[in-house]
Amino acid sequence: GENVEQHPSTLSVQEGDSAVIKCTYSDSASNYFPWYKQELGKGPQLIIDIRSNVGEKKDQRIAVTLNKTAKHFSLHITETQPEDSAVYFCAASMTNAGKSTFGDGTTLTVKP
Amino acid sequence: DTEVTQTPKHLVMGMTNKKSLKCEQHMGHRAMYWYKQKAKKPPELMFVYSYEKLSINESVPSRFSPECPNSSLLNLHLHALQPEDSALYLCASSQVLRGAIPLHFGNGTRLTVT
């Protein structure tokens, strides 16, 4: 089955700095890569996603890049703010499968 | 606020109790999921319903019993749980049961088994 590895497990940055979280996947059939943000006491919420026919996608301060050849994708957050502090999960899935495989999560702390 | 509503937010139960977790969505989604999440871990899939029929059971112990009364509601009935079942139970939905589409999560029920 699919295996997703996520790094780093914890990340601390100063407010205004950029943060990058990386994930690698094992199954070349995976074609959908969402990122979820989970704040304390809440469920994961989708913040951005990318499909395998696209190399990069941006939404304001967040962007995701995908390298299909290397089977890795990354989340980039620019101009970080304290409210970006949360646990971030990457995931991978494929069209004909009903399940997503999650990475182990990255705890991001943005220091004011 | 999330469009998937879960009740109760917190639940404490003894090992001999019977309780139920409830989940509701009004987005017209036809796939609904139960996940279990332990501290500092990713969500772990338990069950998936598609068009009100159980489609995936990830070999979950029978002390967890899911039910999907209609396309908007999902229940998880709990009986004779163990302390190690203490966790955050998340409900999620998606338009249909298919990979390559986003999941919409509720805020979960924090379950403590004493």
Coordinates of N, CA and C in Angstrom, one line a residue:
Chain A
G1 N 0.8 -1.2 0.0 CA 0.0 0.0 0.0 C 0.8 1.3 0.0
E2 N 0.2 2.4 -0.1 CA 0.9 3.7 -0.1 C 1.5 4.0 1.3
N3 N 2.7 4.6 1.2 CA 3.4 5.0 2.4 C 3.8 6.5 2.2
V4 N 3.4 7.3 3.2 CA 3.8 8.8 3.1 C 4.7 9.1 4.3
E5 N 5.8 9.7 4.0 CA 6.7 10.2 5.1 C 6.7 11.7 5.1
Q6 N 6.7 12.3 6.3 CA 6.6 13.7 6.4 C 7.7 14.2 7.3
H7 N 8.3 15.4 6.9 CA 9.5 15.9 7.6 C 9.4 17.5 7.6
P8 N 9.8 18.2 8.6 CA 10.2 17.6 9.9 C 9.0 17.3 10.8
S9 N 9.2 16.7 11.9 CA 8.1 16.5 12.8 C 7.7 17.7 13.6
T10 N 8.7 18.6 13.9 CA 8.4 19.8 14.5 C 9.2 20.9 13.8
L11 N 8.7 22.1 13.8 CA 9.3 23.2 13.1 C 8.9 24.5 13.9
S12 N 10.0 25.3 14.2 CA 9.7 26.5 14.9 C 10.4 27.6 14.1
V13 N 9.6 28.7 13.8 CA 10.0 29.8 13.0 C 9.7 31.1 13.7
Q14 N 10.3 32.2 13.4 CA 10.0 33.5 13.8 C 8.9 34.1 13.0
E15 N 8.0 34.8 13.6 CA 7.0 35.5 12.8 C 7.6 36.2 11.6
G16 N 7.0 36.1 10.4 CA 7.5 36.7 9.3 C 8.4 35.9 8.4
D17 N 9.0 34.8 9.0 CA 9.8 33.9 8.3 C 9.0 32.9 7.4
S18 N 9.6 32.2 6.6 CA 8.9 31.2 5.8 C 9.1 29.8 6.5
A19 N 8.1 28.9 6.2 CA 8.2 27.5 6.7 C 8.0 26.6 5.5
V20 N 8.7 25.5 5.5 CA 8.6 24.5 4.5 C 8.4 23.1 5.1
I21 N 7.5 22.4 4.7 CA 7.2 21.0 5.2 C 7.2 20.1 4.0
K22 N 7.9 19.0 4.1 CA 8.1 18.1 2.9 C 7.5 16.7 3.2
C23 N 6.9 16.1 2.1 CA 6.4 14.8 2.2 C 6.9 14.0 1.0
T24 N 7.1 12.7 1.2 CA 7.4 11.8 0.1 C 6.4 10.7 0.1
Y25 N 6.0 10.1 -1.1 CA 5.1 9.1 -1.2 C 5.7 7.9 -2.0
S26 N 5.1 6.8 -1.9 CA 5.7 5.6 -2.5 C 5.0 5.1 -3.7
D27 N 3.7 5.3 -3.8 CA 2.9 4.7 -4.9 C 2.8 5.7 -6.0
S28 N 3.4 5.4 -7.2 CA 3.3 6.3 -8.3 C 1.9 6.5 -8.9
A29 N 1.0 5.6 -8.5 CA -0.4 5.8 -8.9 C -1.2 6.9 -8.1
S30 N -0.6 7.4 -7.0 CA -1.2 8.4 -6.3 C -1.3 9.7 -7.1
N31 N -2.4 10.4 -7.1 CA -2.6 11.5 -8.0 C -3.3 12.7 -7.3
Y32 N -3.4 12.6 -6.0 CA -4.1 13.8 -5.3 C -3.4 13.9 -4.0
F33 N -3.0 15.2 -3.7 CA -2.1 15.5 -2.5 C -2.6 16.7 -1.8
P34 N -3.5 16.4 -0.8 CA -4.0 17.5 0.0 C -3.1 17.8 1.3
W35 N -3.3 19.0 1.8 CA -2.6 19.4 3.0 C -3.7 19.9 4.0
Y36 N -3.7 19.3 5.2 CA -4.7 19.7 6.2 C -4.0 20.4 7.4
K37 N -4.7 21.4 8.0 CA -4.2 22.1 9.1 C -5.1 21.7 10.3
Q38 N -4.5 21.3 11.4 CA -5.3 21.0 12.6 C -4.9 21.8 13.8
E39 N -5.8 22.7 14.1 CA -5.5 23.6 15.3 C -6.0 22.9 16.6
L40 N -5.5 23.3 17.7 CA -5.7 22.7 18.9 C -7.2 22.6 19.2
G41 N -7.7 21.4 19.5 CA -9.1 21.2 19.9 C -10.0 21.2 18.7
K42 N -9.5 21.1 17.5 CA -10.3 21.1 16.3 C -9.9 19.9 15.3
G43 N -10.8 19.7 14.4 CA -10.5 18.7 13.4 C -9.6 19.2 12.3
P44 N -9.0 18.3 11.5 CA -8.2 18.8 10.3 C -9.0 19.5 9.3
Q45 N -8.5 20.6 8.8 CA -9.2 21.4 7.7 C -8.3 21.5 6.5
L46 N -8.9 21.3 5.4 CA -8.1 21.4 4.1 C -7.6 22.8 3.9
I47 N -6.3 23.0 3.6 CA -5.9 24.4 3.3 C -5.4 24.5 1.9
I48 N -5.0 23.5 1.3 CA -4.6 23.5 -0.1 C -4.4 22.1 -0.6
D49 N -4.6 21.9 -1.9 CA -4.4 20.6 -2.5 C -3.8 20.7 -3.9
I50 N -3.2 19.6 -4.4 CA -2.6 19.6 -5.7 C -2.9 18.3 -6.4
R51 N -3.1 18.3 -7.7 CA -3.3 17.1 -8.4 C -2.0 16.8 -9.3
S52 N -1.9 15.6 -9.7 CA -0.6 15.2 -10.3 C -0.4 15.8 -11.7
N53 N -1.4 16.4 -12.3 CA -1.2 17.1 -13.6 C -0.7 18.5 -13.4
V54 N -0.4 18.9 -12.2 CA 0.0 20.3 -11.9 C 1.3 20.3 -11.1
G55 N 2.2 21.2 -11.3 CA 3.5 21.2 -10.6 C 3.5 22.1 -9.4
E56 N 2.6 23.1 -9.4 CA 2.6 24.1 -8.3 C 1.3 24.7 -8.2
K57 N 0.9 25.1 -7.0 CA -0.4 25.8 -6.8 C -0.2 26.7 -5.6
K58 N -0.8 27.9 -5.8 CA -0.6 29.0 -4.8 C -1.9 29.6 -4.3
D59 N -2.0 29.9 -3.0 CA -3.2 30.5 -2.5 C -2.7 31.5 -1.5
Q60 N -2.6 32.7 -1.8 CA -2.1 33.8 -1.0 C -0.7 33.4 -0.4
R61 N -0.7 33.2 0.9 CA 0.7 32.9 1.6 C 1.1 31.5 1.5
I62 N 0.2 30.6 1.1 CA 0.6 29.2 1.0 C 0.7 28.7 -0.4
A63 N 1.6 27.8 -0.6 CA 1.8 27.2 -1.9 C 2.2 25.7 -1.7
V64 N 1.9 24.9 -2.7 CA 2.3 23.5 -2.7 C 3.0 23.2 -4.0
T65 N 4.1 22.5 -3.9 CA 4.8 22.0 -5.1 C 4.8 20.5 -5.2
L66 N 4.8 20.0 -6.4 CA 4.8 18.5 -6.6 C 5.9 18.1 -7.6
N67 N 6.7 17.2 -7.2 CA 7.7 16.6 -8.1 C 7.3 15.1 -8.3
K68 N 6.6 14.8 -9.4 CA 6.1 13.4 -9.6 C 7.3 12.4 -9.8
T69 N 8.3 12.9 -10.4 CA 9.5 12.0 -10.7 C 10.1 11.5 -9.4
A70 N 10.3 12.5 -8.5 CA 10.9 12.2 -7.2 C 9.9 11.7 -6.2
K71 N 8.7 11.8 -6.5 CA 7.6 11.4 -5.6 C 7.7 12.2 -4.3
H72 N 7.8 13.5 -4.4 CA 7.6 14.3 -3.2 C 6.9 15.6 -3.5
F73 N 6.3 16.1 -2.4 CA 5.5 17.4 -2.5 C 5.8 18.1 -1.2
S74 N 5.7 19.4 -1.3 CA 6.0 20.3 -0.2 C 5.0 21.4 0.0
L75 N 4.9 21.8 1.2 CA 4.0 23.0 1.6 C 4.9 24.1 2.0
H76 N 4.6 25.3 1.4 CA 5.4 26.5 1.7 C 4.5 27.5 2.2
I77 N 4.9 28.1 3.4 CA 4.1 29.1 4.0 C 5.0 30.3 4.1
T78 N 4.6 31.4 3.5 CA 5.5 32.7 3.6 C 4.9 33.6 4.6
E79 N 5.7 34.5 5.1 CA 5.3 35.6 6.0 C 4.4 35.0 7.1
T80 N 5.0 34.0 7.8 CA 4.2 33.3 8.8 C 3.7 34.2 9.9
Q81 N 2.6 33.8 10.5 CA 1.9 34.6 11.5 C 1.6 33.6 12.7
P82 N 1.5 34.1 13.9 CA 1.2 33.2 15.1 C 0.0 32.3 14.8
E83 N -1.0 32.8 14.1 CA -2.2 31.9 13.8 C -1.9 30.8 12.9
D84 N -0.7 30.8 12.3 CA -0.3 29.6 11.5 C 0.1 28.4 12.3
S85 N 0.3 28.7 13.6 CA 0.8 27.6 14.6 C -0.3 26.6 14.6
A86 N 0.1 25.3 14.3 CA -0.9 24.2 14.2 C -0.1 22.9 13.9
V87 N -0.8 21.8 13.8 CA -0.3 20.6 13.2 C -0.7 20.5 11.7
Y88 N 0.2 20.3 10.9 CA 0.0 20.1 9.4 C 0.2 18.7 9.0
F89 N -0.8 18.1 8.3 CA -0.7 16.8 7.8 C -0.8 16.8 6.3
C90 N 0.2 16.1 5.6 CA 0.1 15.9 4.2 C -0.7 14.6 4.0
A91 N -1.2 14.3 2.8 CA -1.9 13.1 2.5 C -1.7 12.8 1.0
A92 N -1.9 11.5 0.7 CA -1.9 11.1 -0.7 C -3.0 10.1 -1.0
S93 N -3.6 10.2 -2.1 CA -4.6 9.2 -2.5 C -4.7 9.1 -4.0
M94 N -5.4 8.1 -4.5 CA -5.5 7.9 -5.9 C -7.0 7.8 -6.3
T95 N -7.3 8.1 -7.5 CA -8.7 8.3 -7.9 C -9.6 7.1 -7.6
N96 N -9.1 5.9 -7.8 CA -9.9 4.7 -7.6 C -9.9 4.1 -6.2
A97 N -9.2 4.8 -5.3 CA -9.2 4.2 -3.9 C -10.0 5.2 -3.0
G98 N -10.7 4.6 -2.1 CA -11.5 5.4 -1.2 C -10.8 5.9 0.0
K99 N -9.5 5.6 0.1 CA -8.7 5.9 1.4 C -7.6 6.9 1.1
S100 N -7.4 7.8 2.0 CA -6.2 8.6 2.0 C -5.1 8.1 2.9
T101 N -3.9 8.3 2.6 CA -2.8 7.9 3.5 C -2.2 9.2 4.0
F102 N -2.1 9.3 5.3 CA -1.6 10.6 5.9 C -0.2 10.4 6.3
G103 N 0.5 11.6 6.3 CA 1.8 11.7 6.9 C 1.7 11.8 8.4
D104 N 2.8 11.7 9.1 CA 2.7 11.7 10.6 C 2.5 13.1 11.2
G105 N 2.5 14.1 10.4 CA 2.2 15.4 10.9 C 3.5 16.2 11.3
T106 N 3.3 17.6 11.1 CA 4.4 18.5 11.5 C 3.8 19.5 12.4
T107 N 4.3 19.7 13.6 CA 3.9 20.7 14.5 C 4.6 22.0 14.3
L108 N 3.9 23.0 13.7 CA 4.6 24.3 13.4 C 4.3 25.3 14.5
T109 N 5.3 25.9 15.0 CA 5.2 27.0 16.0 C 5.7 28.2 15.4
V110 N 4.9 29.3 15.4 CA 5.4 30.6 14.9 C 5.5 31.5 16.1
K111 N 6.7 31.9 16.4 CA 7.0 32.7 17.6 C 6.9 34.2 17.3
P112 N 6.1 35.0 18.1 CA 5.9 36.4 17.8 C 7.2 37.2 18.0
Chain B
D1 N -16.3 28.0 10.9 CA -16.9 26.8 11.5 C -17.0 25.7 10.5
T2 N -16.8 24.5 11.0 CA -16.8 23.3 10.1 C -18.3 23.0 9.8
E3 N -18.5 22.4 8.6 CA -19.8 22.1 8.1 C -20.2 20.7 8.5
V4 N -19.3 20.0 9.2 CA -19.6 18.7 9.7 C -19.7 18.8 11.3
T5 N -20.9 18.5 11.8 CA -21.1 18.7 13.2 C -21.1 17.4 14.0
Q6 N -20.3 17.4 15.0 CA -20.2 16.2 15.9 C -20.7 16.5 17.3
T7 N -21.4 15.6 17.8 CA -21.8 15.6 19.3 C -21.7 14.3 19.9
P8 N -21.4 14.3 21.2 CA -21.0 15.4 22.0 C -19.5 15.9 21.7
K9 N -19.1 17.0 22.3 CA -17.7 17.4 22.1 C -16.8 16.6 23.0
H10 N -17.3 16.3 24.2 CA -16.5 15.4 25.1 C -17.4 14.3 25.7
L11 N -16.8 13.2 26.0 CA -17.5 12.1 26.5 C -16.6 11.3 27.4
V12 N -17.1 11.0 28.6 CA -16.4 10.2 29.6 C -17.3 9.0 29.8
M13 N -16.8 7.8 29.7 CA -17.6 6.6 29.9 C -16.8 5.5 30.6
G14 N -17.5 4.7 31.3 CA -16.9 3.5 32.0 C -16.9 2.4 31.0
M15 N -16.1 1.4 31.3 CA -15.9 0.2 30.4 C -17.2 -0.6 30.2
T16 N -18.2 -0.4 31.1 CA -19.4 -1.2 31.0 C -20.6 -0.4 30.3
N17 N -20.3 0.9 30.1 CA -21.3 1.8 29.5 C -21.6 1.5 28.0
K18 N -22.7 2.0 27.6 CA -23.1 2.0 26.2 C -23.3 3.5 25.8
K19 N -22.7 4.0 24.8 CA -22.9 5.4 24.4 C -22.8 5.5 22.9
S20 N -23.2 6.6 22.4 CA -23.2 6.8 20.9 C -22.6 8.2 20.6
L21 N -21.8 8.2 19.5 CA -21.3 9.5 19.0 C -22.2 9.8 17.7
K22 N -22.4 11.1 17.5 CA -23.3 11.5 16.4 C -22.5 12.5 15.5
C23 N -22.9 12.4 14.2 CA -22.2 13.2 13.2 C -23.3 13.6 12.2
E24 N -23.3 14.9 11.7 CA -24.3 15.4 10.8 C -23.6 16.3 9.8
Q25 N -24.0 16.1 8.5 CA -23.6 17.1 7.5 C -24.7 17.4 6.6
H26 N -24.8 18.6 6.1 CA -25.8 19.0 5.2 C -25.2 19.6 3.9
M27 N -24.1 19.0 3.4 CA -23.5 19.4 2.2 C -23.9 18.5 1.0
G28 N -24.8 17.5 1.3 CA -25.2 16.6 0.2 C -24.1 15.6 -0.1
H29 N -23.2 15.4 0.8 CA -22.1 14.4 0.5 C -22.7 13.0 0.7
R30 N -22.2 12.1 -0.1 CA -22.7 10.7 0.0 C -21.7 9.8 0.6
A31 N -20.6 10.2 1.0 CA -19.6 9.4 1.7 C -19.3 10.0 3.0
M32 N -19.4 9.1 4.1 CA -19.1 9.6 5.4 C -18.2 8.6 6.1
Y33 N -17.3 9.2 6.9 CA -16.2 8.4 7.5 C -16.1 8.6 9.0
W34 N -15.6 7.5 9.7 CA -15.1 7.6 11.1 C -13.6 7.4 11.1
Y35 N -13.0 8.3 11.8 CA -11.5 8.2 12.0 C -11.3 8.3 13.5
K36 N -10.2 7.6 14.0 CA -9.8 7.7 15.3 C -8.4 8.4 15.3
Q37 N -8.2 9.3 16.3 CA -6.9 10.0 16.3 C -6.4 10.0 17.7
K38 N -5.2 9.4 17.9 CA -4.5 9.5 19.2 C -3.6 10.7 19.2
A39 N -3.2 11.1 20.4 CA -2.4 12.4 20.5 C -1.1 12.3 19.7
K40 N -0.9 13.4 18.9 CA 0.3 13.5 18.1 C 0.5 12.5 17.0
K41 N -0.7 12.0 16.6 CA -0.7 11.0 15.5 C -1.7 11.5 14.4
P42 N -1.5 10.9 13.2 CA -2.5 11.3 12.1 C -3.8 10.5 12.4
P43 N -4.9 11.0 11.7 CA -6.2 10.3 11.8 C -6.0 8.9 11.2
E44 N -6.7 7.9 11.8 CA -6.6 6.5 11.4 C -8.0 6.1 11.0
L45 N -8.2 5.6 9.8 CA -9.5 5.3 9.3 C -10.1 4.1 10.0
M46 N -11.4 4.2 10.3 CA -12.1 3.1 11.0 C -13.2 2.5 10.0
F47 N -14.1 3.4 9.6 CA -15.2 2.9 8.7 C -15.5 4.0 7.7
V48 N -16.1 3.5 6.5 CA -16.5 4.4 5.5 C -17.9 3.9 5.0
Y49 N -18.9 4.9 4.9 CA -20.2 4.6 4.3 C -20.3 5.3 3.0
S50 N -20.8 4.6 2.0 CA -21.1 5.2 0.7 C -22.5 5.0 0.4
Y51 N -23.3 6.1 0.1 CA -24.7 6.0 -0.1 C -25.4 5.1 0.9
E52 N -25.1 5.4 2.2 CA -25.6 4.8 3.4 C -25.3 3.3 3.5
K53 N -24.4 2.8 2.7 CA -24.0 1.4 2.9 C -22.5 1.3 3.4
L54 N -22.2 0.4 4.3 CA -20.9 0.3 4.8 C -20.0 -0.3 3.7
S55 N -19.0 0.5 3.3 CA -18.1 0.1 2.2 C -16.7 -0.3 2.7
I56 N -16.2 0.3 3.8 CA -14.9 0.0 4.3 C -15.0 -0.2 5.8
N57 N -14.5 -1.3 6.3 CA -14.3 -1.5 7.7 C -12.9 -2.0 7.9
E58 N -12.1 -1.1 8.6 CA -10.7 -1.4 8.7 C -10.4 -2.3 9.9
S59 N -11.1 -3.5 9.9 CA -10.9 -4.5 10.9 C -11.0 -3.9 12.3
V60 N -12.0 -3.1 12.5 CA -12.2 -2.5 13.8 C -12.9 -3.4 14.7
P61 N -12.5 -3.5 16.0 CA -13.2 -4.4 17.0 C -14.7 -4.2 17.0
S62 N -15.4 -5.2 17.3 CA -16.9 -5.2 17.3 C -17.5 -4.3 18.4
R63 N -16.7 -3.9 19.4 CA -17.2 -3.0 20.4 C -17.5 -1.6 19.8
F64 N -17.1 -1.3 18.6 CA -17.4 -0.1 17.8 C -18.4 -0.6 16.7
S65 N -19.6 0.0 16.7 CA -20.6 -0.3 15.8 C -21.1 0.9 15.0
P66 N -20.8 1.0 13.7 CA -21.3 2.2 13.0 C -22.7 2.0 12.5
E67 N -23.3 3.2 12.2 CA -24.7 3.2 11.7 C -24.9 4.4 10.8
C68 N -25.5 4.3 9.7 CA -25.8 5.5 8.8 C -27.3 5.5 8.5
P69 N -28.1 6.2 9.4 CA -29.5 6.1 9.2 C -30.0 6.8 8.0
N70 N -29.3 7.8 7.5 CA -29.6 8.5 6.2 C -28.4 9.2 5.7
S71 N -28.5 9.9 4.6 CA -27.4 10.4 3.9 C -26.7 11.6 4.7
S72 N -27.4 12.1 5.7 CA -26.9 13.2 6.4 C -26.3 12.9 7.8
L73 N -26.6 11.7 8.3 CA -26.3 11.3 9.6 C -25.4 10.1 9.7
L74 N -24.5 10.1 10.7 CA -23.6 9.0 10.9 C -23.5 8.8 12.4
N75 N -23.7 7.6 12.9 CA -23.5 7.3 14.3 C -22.4 6.3 14.6
L76 N -21.8 6.4 15.7 CA -20.9 5.3 16.2 C -21.3 4.9 17.5
H77 N -21.8 3.6 17.6 CA -22.2 3.1 18.9 C -21.0 2.4 19.6
L78 N -20.9 2.7 20.9 CA -19.8 2.2 21.7 C -20.3 1.3 22.8
H79 N -19.6 0.2 23.0 CA -20.0 -0.7 24.1 C -18.8 -1.5 24.5
A80 N -18.6 -1.6 25.9 CA -17.6 -2.3 26.5 C -16.2 -1.9 26.0
L81 N -16.0 -0.6 26.0 CA -14.7 -0.1 25.5 C -13.6 -0.3 26.5
Q82 N -12.4 -0.2 26.1 CA -11.2 -0.3 26.9 C -10.5 1.0 27.1
P83 N -9.7 1.2 28.1 CA -9.1 2.5 28.3 C -8.2 2.9 27.1
E84 N -7.7 2.0 26.4 CA -6.8 2.3 25.2 C -7.7 2.8 24.0
D85 N -9.0 2.8 24.1 CA -9.9 3.4 23.1 C -10.1 4.9 23.3
S86 N -9.5 5.4 24.4 CA -9.6 6.8 24.6 C -8.8 7.5 23.5
A87 N -9.5 8.5 22.9 CA -8.9 9.2 21.7 C -9.9 10.3 21.2
L88 N -9.5 11.0 20.2 CA -10.4 11.9 19.5 C -11.0 11.2 18.3
Y89 N -12.3 11.1 18.3 CA -13.0 10.5 17.2 C -13.6 11.5 16.2
L90 N -13.1 11.4 15.0 CA -13.4 12.4 14.0 C -14.4 11.8 12.9
C91 N -15.3 12.6 12.6 CA -16.2 12.3 11.5 C -15.8 13.1 10.3
A92 N -15.9 12.6 9.1 CA -15.6 13.3 7.9 C -16.6 13.0 6.8
S93 N -16.6 13.8 5.8 CA -17.5 13.5 4.6 C -16.8 13.9 3.4
S94 N -17.2 13.3 2.3 CA -16.7 13.8 1.0 C -17.9 13.6 0.0
Q95 N -17.8 14.3 -1.2 CA -18.9 14.2 -2.1 C -19.3 12.8 -2.5
V96 N -18.4 12.0 -2.8 CA -18.6 10.6 -3.0 C -17.4 9.8 -2.5
L97 N -17.5 8.5 -2.5 CA -16.4 7.7 -2.0 C -15.4 7.5 -3.2
R98 N -14.4 8.3 -3.2 CA -13.5 8.2 -4.3 C -12.2 8.9 -3.8
G99 N -11.1 8.4 -4.2 CA -9.9 9.1 -3.9 C -9.8 10.4 -4.7
A100 N -8.8 11.2 -4.5 CA -8.6 12.4 -5.2 C -9.7 13.5 -5.0
I101 N -10.3 13.5 -3.9 CA -11.2 14.6 -3.5 C -11.0 14.9 -2.0
P102 N -11.3 16.1 -1.6 CA -11.0 16.5 -0.2 C -12.0 15.9 0.8
L103 N -11.5 15.7 2.0 CA -12.3 15.3 3.1 C -12.7 16.5 3.9
H104 N -13.9 16.5 4.4 CA -14.4 17.6 5.3 C -14.5 17.0 6.7
F105 N -13.7 17.5 7.6 CA -13.7 16.9 9.0 C -14.6 17.7 9.9
G106 N -15.2 17.1 10.9 CA -15.8 17.7 12.0 C -14.7 18.0 13.1
N107 N -15.1 18.6 14.2 CA -14.1 18.9 15.2 C -13.9 17.8 16.2
G108 N -14.6 16.7 16.0 CA -14.4 15.5 16.8 C -15.1 15.4 18.2
T109 N -15.1 14.2 18.7 CA -15.5 13.9 20.1 C -14.3 13.4 20.8
R110 N -14.0 14.1 21.9 CA -12.9 13.7 22.8 C -13.4 12.6 23.7
L111 N -13.1 11.3 23.5 CA -13.6 10.2 24.3 C -12.6 9.8 25.4
T112 N -13.0 9.7 26.6 CA -12.2 9.1 27.7 C -12.9 7.9 28.3
V113 N -12.2 6.8 28.3 CA -12.7 5.6 28.8 C -12.1 5.3 30.2
T114 N -12.9 5.2 31.2 CA -12.3 5.0 32.6 C -12.6 3.6 33.1

